[in-house]
Structures are given as C-alpha cells and as structure tokens.
Amino acid sequence: MSKKSWKSYVIPSIFITVFLIAVVITVMQQRPVSEYPEKLSLLNSSDFVIAGTDPVLQVGEANLGDVSLQFPGGKMLGRSGVYRPADINVLFTFTRKTNLLNKVDINDAGLATTRSISVNDSFDKVVNAYGDGYVRSYYKNDPQTFDAVYGEEQCIVFNVKDNQVKRIVILHDINATN
C-alpha cells in the first residue's frame, strides 16, 4: 500500500470517528422534562412570608435593612445584591434599584415557609401543604431529582431528591406586581 492511499483512508476515518463521538455525546446528554398540572395551586401573599421572623420578612416587601436587622453579622457578596447571614445557610437577593427582597434561597433547615415546610422535609408534606398543582421539572435520566414549582411570576420552588426537600427558593418578581 502506498503512502498516498494510506493517508486517503486515515484522515477521513479520523473525521468520521470524531463526528460519531460528537453524535453519541449529543444523544446521551440529559433531556429536561416539564410536567404541567391541569390547574396550578394558588399562592397567597402570606406564602411569601418567611416563617418565624419578627418583624415579619415578606419577599417582595422587605428591604436590606429589614433582613440585616433580622440576621445581623452577615455580609453582602460583592456588588451582586446578595446578602449572606453569618449563622444560617440562606441567601437573600435584592433588586438593584429599590433594594427590595425578591429572592430567598433556603439551603438548610434553619428557616421555613409560612406553611411550615423546611429543608429535609418529605415531599409528601409539601403536597399536603401546597396541593398537587405544581410544575414538575426534571432530567429524563434522573426523575427522582426534580423541582416542584408552585405559582407563576411569584413562585416557590422546592428542589427534591428521593422524596426529600433539599432546597427552597422563594421568588417574587417585583416587575410582575408593578
């Protein structure tokens, strides 16, 4: 076999192999799935109050001053508008212009929703408290890990793994209410 004929087979073979590997990787990627209920469960304005706070902290109404009084010793994370308390694994996010609390990420059992749901509770407890009108979003290859989204612009998201709440996000879109 001459050098020229050998190269004419190797180079196209390399390109074909790389192309097939790319196709296999694309096919194996996780595919997101969202399941919608016939009717979404309704959320009230009181659902955006953080349980056990005094004075009351309501997402969409409280400001940085209210949160820092409630959780002193925390710090702002750069110029991002995110406040992290020192003693609890929670992130409070504020709007840039009005400094209103518009998102709370609860990552441990230190805080709860108004309906007494906290991290490490069972998802059955969530359904008993909020109903079954939620959007379920998950990756096709791992349906046991999912987000249960209650509400629309103003929503509460429960990140669930193996029927246990791992994270709670309370989100209040300030622009949707103005």
mmCIF file of C-alpha atoms in Angstrom:
data_model
loop_
_atom_site.group_PDB
_atom_site.id
_atom_site.type_symbol
_atom_site.label_atom_id
_atom_site.label_comp_id
_atom_site.label_asym_id
_atom_site.label_seq_id
_atom_site.Cartn_x
_atom_site.Cartn_y
_atom_site.Cartn_z
ATOM 1 C CA MET A 1 0.000 0.000 0.000
ATOM 2 C CA SER A 2 1.467 3.353 -0.952
ATOM 3 C CA LYS A 3 1.736 6.311 1.423
ATOM 4 C CA LYS A 4 -0.786 8.330 -0.538
ATOM 5 C CA SER A 5 -3.501 5.651 -0.439
ATOM 6 C CA TRP A 6 -2.863 5.035 3.279
ATOM 7 C CA LYS A 7 -3.393 8.740 4.098
ATOM 8 C CA SER A 8 -6.520 8.870 1.983
ATOM 9 C CA TYR A 9 -8.121 6.330 4.377
ATOM 10 C CA VAL A 10 -6.761 7.538 7.730
ATOM 11 C CA ILE A 11 -7.733 11.204 7.512
ATOM 12 C CA PRO A 12 -11.400 10.579 6.571
ATOM 13 C CA SER A 13 -11.538 7.836 9.226
ATOM 14 C CA ILE A 14 -10.421 10.312 11.894
ATOM 15 C CA PHE A 15 -13.061 12.843 10.823
ATOM 16 C CA ILE A 16 -15.785 10.179 10.788
ATOM 17 C CA THR A 17 -14.742 8.939 14.245
ATOM 18 C CA VAL A 18 -14.807 12.450 15.721
ATOM 19 C CA PHE A 19 -18.206 13.074 14.132
ATOM 20 C CA LEU A 20 -19.636 9.826 15.552
ATOM 21 C CA ILE A 21 -18.292 10.623 19.035
ATOM 22 C CA ALA A 22 -19.958 14.055 18.865
ATOM 23 C CA VAL A 23 -23.261 12.445 17.836
ATOM 24 C CA VAL A 24 -23.085 9.925 20.706
ATOM 25 C CA ILE A 25 -22.342 12.678 23.249
ATOM 26 C CA THR A 26 -25.257 14.756 21.956
ATOM 27 C CA VAL A 27 -27.660 11.820 22.171
ATOM 28 C CA MET A 28 -26.531 10.961 25.706
ATOM 29 C CA GLN A 29 -26.997 14.486 27.068
ATOM 30 C CA GLN A 30 -29.651 14.936 29.716
ATOM 31 C CA ARG A 31 -33.017 15.956 28.365
ATOM 32 C CA PRO A 32 -35.109 18.263 30.559
ATOM 33 C CA VAL A 33 -38.755 17.346 31.070
ATOM 34 C CA SER A 34 -41.517 19.567 32.488
ATOM 35 C CA GLU A 35 -44.879 18.162 33.530
ATOM 36 C CA TYR A 36 -47.736 20.660 33.953
ATOM 37 C CA PRO A 37 -50.831 20.109 36.096
ATOM 38 C CA GLU A 38 -54.354 20.769 34.864
ATOM 39 C CA LYS A 39 -54.580 23.627 37.371
ATOM 40 C CA LEU A 40 -51.848 25.363 39.370
ATOM 41 C CA SER A 41 -52.227 25.633 43.143
ATOM 42 C CA LEU A 42 -52.855 29.222 44.199
ATOM 43 C CA LEU A 43 -50.380 31.077 46.383
ATOM 44 C CA ASN A 44 -51.387 33.906 48.716
ATOM 45 C CA SER A 45 -49.318 36.952 49.624
ATOM 46 C CA SER A 46 -48.787 35.346 53.047
ATOM 47 C CA ASP A 47 -46.970 32.465 51.308
ATOM 48 C CA PHE A 48 -44.079 34.857 50.696
ATOM 49 C CA VAL A 49 -43.525 35.497 54.417
ATOM 50 C CA ILE A 50 -40.536 33.743 55.990
ATOM 51 C CA ALA A 51 -41.855 31.780 58.984
ATOM 52 C CA GLY A 52 -40.565 32.676 62.428
ATOM 53 C CA THR A 53 -39.232 36.121 61.569
ATOM 54 C CA ASP A 54 -40.009 39.040 63.871
ATOM 55 C CA PRO A 55 -40.575 41.596 62.492
ATOM 56 C CA VAL A 56 -42.097 39.720 59.584
ATOM 57 C CA LEU A 57 -39.934 39.383 56.453
ATOM 58 C CA GLN A 58 -42.011 39.183 53.299
ATOM 59 C CA VAL A 59 -40.363 38.530 49.958
ATOM 60 C CA GLY A 60 -41.302 41.405 47.671
ATOM 61 C CA GLU A 61 -41.733 43.901 50.540
ATOM 62 C CA ALA A 62 -38.788 43.622 52.961
ATOM 63 C CA ASN A 63 -35.579 45.522 52.237
ATOM 64 C CA LEU A 64 -31.913 45.014 53.086
ATOM 65 C CA GLY A 65 -32.282 46.919 56.358
ATOM 66 C CA ASP A 66 -35.108 44.623 57.497
ATOM 67 C CA VAL A 67 -33.116 41.499 56.658
ATOM 68 C CA SER A 68 -29.854 42.696 58.238
ATOM 69 C CA LEU A 69 -31.736 43.555 61.468
ATOM 70 C CA GLN A 70 -33.186 40.050 61.497
ATOM 71 C CA PHE A 71 -29.866 38.386 60.602
ATOM 72 C CA PRO A 72 -27.037 40.625 61.874
ATOM 73 C CA GLY A 73 -23.404 39.824 61.202
ATOM 74 C CA GLY A 74 -23.953 38.818 57.602
ATOM 75 C CA LYS A 75 -22.289 40.337 54.595
ATOM 76 C CA MET A 76 -23.041 41.384 51.058
ATOM 77 C CA LEU A 77 -21.415 39.147 48.448
ATOM 78 C CA GLY A 78 -19.595 41.693 46.339
ATOM 79 C CA ARG A 79 -21.815 44.081 44.428
ATOM 80 C CA SER A 80 -24.293 41.373 43.483
ATOM 81 C CA GLY A 81 -27.179 42.410 45.743
ATOM 82 C CA VAL A 82 -26.905 39.111 47.630
ATOM 83 C CA TYR A 83 -26.751 39.077 51.447
ATOM 84 C CA ARG A 84 -25.456 36.010 53.303
ATOM 85 C CA PRO A 85 -26.170 35.767 57.051
ATOM 86 C CA ALA A 86 -23.323 34.526 59.218
ATOM 87 C CA ASP A 87 -25.170 31.837 61.157
ATOM 88 C CA ILE A 88 -27.520 30.191 58.657
ATOM 89 C CA ASN A 89 -27.170 28.812 55.109
ATOM 90 C CA VAL A 90 -29.544 31.217 53.371
ATOM 91 C CA LEU A 91 -29.056 33.755 50.591
ATOM 92 C CA PHE A 92 -31.200 36.885 50.328
ATOM 93 C CA THR A 93 -31.228 38.615 46.927
ATOM 94 C CA PHE A 94 -32.319 42.234 46.484
ATOM 95 C CA THR A 95 -33.332 44.341 43.499
ATOM 96 C CA ARG A 96 -30.693 46.794 42.306
ATOM 97 C CA LYS A 97 -32.792 49.964 42.154
ATOM 98 C CA THR A 98 -35.227 49.631 45.054
ATOM 99 C CA ASN A 99 -33.237 47.266 47.302
ATOM 100 C CA LEU A 100 -36.330 45.103 47.886
ATOM 101 C CA LEU A 101 -36.002 41.441 48.790
ATOM 102 C CA ASN A 102 -37.016 39.479 45.692
ATOM 103 C CA LYS A 103 -35.497 36.034 46.262
ATOM 104 C CA VAL A 104 -34.637 33.796 49.202
ATOM 105 C CA ASP A 105 -32.571 30.612 48.789
ATOM 106 C CA ILE A 106 -33.008 28.355 51.826
ATOM 107 C CA ASN A 107 -30.332 25.664 51.868
ATOM 108 C CA ASP A 108 -30.705 24.155 55.338
ATOM 109 C CA ALA A 109 -33.384 23.514 57.947
ATOM 110 C CA GLY A 110 -32.936 26.871 59.735
ATOM 111 C CA LEU A 111 -35.870 28.649 58.048
ATOM 112 C CA ALA A 112 -39.291 27.518 56.855
ATOM 113 C CA THR A 113 -42.056 28.676 54.566
ATOM 114 C CA THR A 114 -45.279 30.096 56.001
ATOM 115 C CA ARG A 115 -46.823 26.656 55.598
ATOM 116 C CA SER A 116 -44.056 25.150 57.786
ATOM 117 C CA ILE A 117 -42.023 23.436 55.084
ATOM 118 C CA SER A 118 -38.270 23.403 55.566
ATOM 119 C CA VAL A 119 -35.265 21.688 54.039
ATOM 120 C CA ASN A 120 -35.157 17.937 54.841
ATOM 121 C CA ASP A 121 -38.962 17.626 54.999
ATOM 122 C CA SER A 122 -40.576 14.961 52.838
ATOM 123 C CA PHE A 123 -42.134 15.970 49.545
ATOM 124 C CA ASP A 124 -45.368 14.356 50.765
ATOM 125 C CA LYS A 125 -45.507 17.098 53.416
ATOM 126 C CA VAL A 126 -45.104 19.726 50.663
ATOM 127 C CA VAL A 127 -48.004 18.252 48.664
ATOM 128 C CA ASN A 128 -50.172 18.119 51.808
ATOM 129 C CA ALA A 129 -49.438 21.809 52.495
ATOM 130 C CA TYR A 130 -49.484 23.251 48.955
ATOM 131 C CA GLY A 131 -51.507 20.772 46.902
ATOM 132 C CA ASP A 132 -50.671 18.873 43.742
ATOM 133 C CA GLY A 133 -50.945 21.835 41.349
ATOM 134 C CA TYR A 134 -47.232 22.276 40.670
ATOM 135 C CA VAL A 135 -44.963 22.120 37.644
ATOM 136 C CA ARG A 136 -42.530 19.225 37.940
ATOM 137 C CA SER A 137 -39.209 19.766 36.121
ATOM 138 C CA TYR A 138 -36.525 17.094 35.955
ATOM 139 C CA TYR A 139 -33.948 15.464 33.722
ATOM 140 C CA LYS A 140 -35.204 12.389 31.927
ATOM 141 C CA ASN A 141 -32.396 10.189 33.218
ATOM 142 C CA ASP A 142 -32.984 11.206 36.885
ATOM 143 C CA PRO A 143 -36.708 11.675 37.636
ATOM 144 C CA GLN A 144 -36.139 11.255 41.400
ATOM 145 C CA THR A 145 -34.395 14.648 41.481
ATOM 146 C CA PHE A 146 -36.774 17.410 40.435
ATOM 147 C CA ASP A 147 -38.005 20.938 41.035
ATOM 148 C CA ALA A 148 -41.615 21.385 42.116
ATOM 149 C CA VAL A 149 -42.652 24.915 41.126
ATOM 150 C CA TYR A 150 -45.726 26.411 42.795
ATOM 151 C CA GLY A 151 -47.027 29.688 41.358
ATOM 152 C CA GLU A 152 -46.010 31.637 38.274
ATOM 153 C CA GLU A 153 -44.234 35.030 38.452
ATOM 154 C CA GLN A 154 -44.346 34.850 42.228
ATOM 155 C CA CYS A 155 -43.353 31.281 42.982
ATOM 156 C CA ILE A 156 -41.930 28.852 45.481
ATOM 157 C CA VAL A 157 -39.584 26.181 44.158
ATOM 158 C CA PHE A 158 -38.848 23.029 46.125
ATOM 159 C CA ASN A 159 -35.779 21.124 44.939
ATOM 160 C CA VAL A 160 -36.465 17.474 45.774
ATOM 161 C CA LYS A 161 -34.219 14.431 45.725
ATOM 162 C CA ASP A 162 -35.507 10.974 46.655
ATOM 163 C CA ASN A 163 -38.714 12.479 48.135
ATOM 164 C CA GLN A 164 -36.799 14.863 50.427
ATOM 165 C CA VAL A 165 -36.681 18.665 50.110
ATOM 166 C CA LYS A 166 -33.056 19.718 49.552
ATOM 167 C CA ARG A 167 -33.528 23.435 48.834
ATOM 168 C CA ILE A 168 -36.316 26.011 48.828
ATOM 169 C CA VAL A 169 -36.361 29.131 46.651
ATOM 170 C CA ILE A 170 -38.982 31.801 47.273
ATOM 171 C CA LEU A 171 -39.101 34.158 44.302
ATOM 172 C CA HIS A 172 -41.135 37.338 43.956
ATOM 173 C CA ASP A 173 -40.866 39.088 40.597
ATOM 174 C CA ILE A 174 -41.101 42.757 41.585
ATOM 175 C CA ASN A 175 -41.834 43.850 37.989
ATOM 176 C CA ALA A 176 -44.817 41.488 37.694
ATOM 177 C CA THR A 177 -46.651 43.252 40.529
ATOM 178 C CA ASN A 178 -45.995 46.859 39.465
#
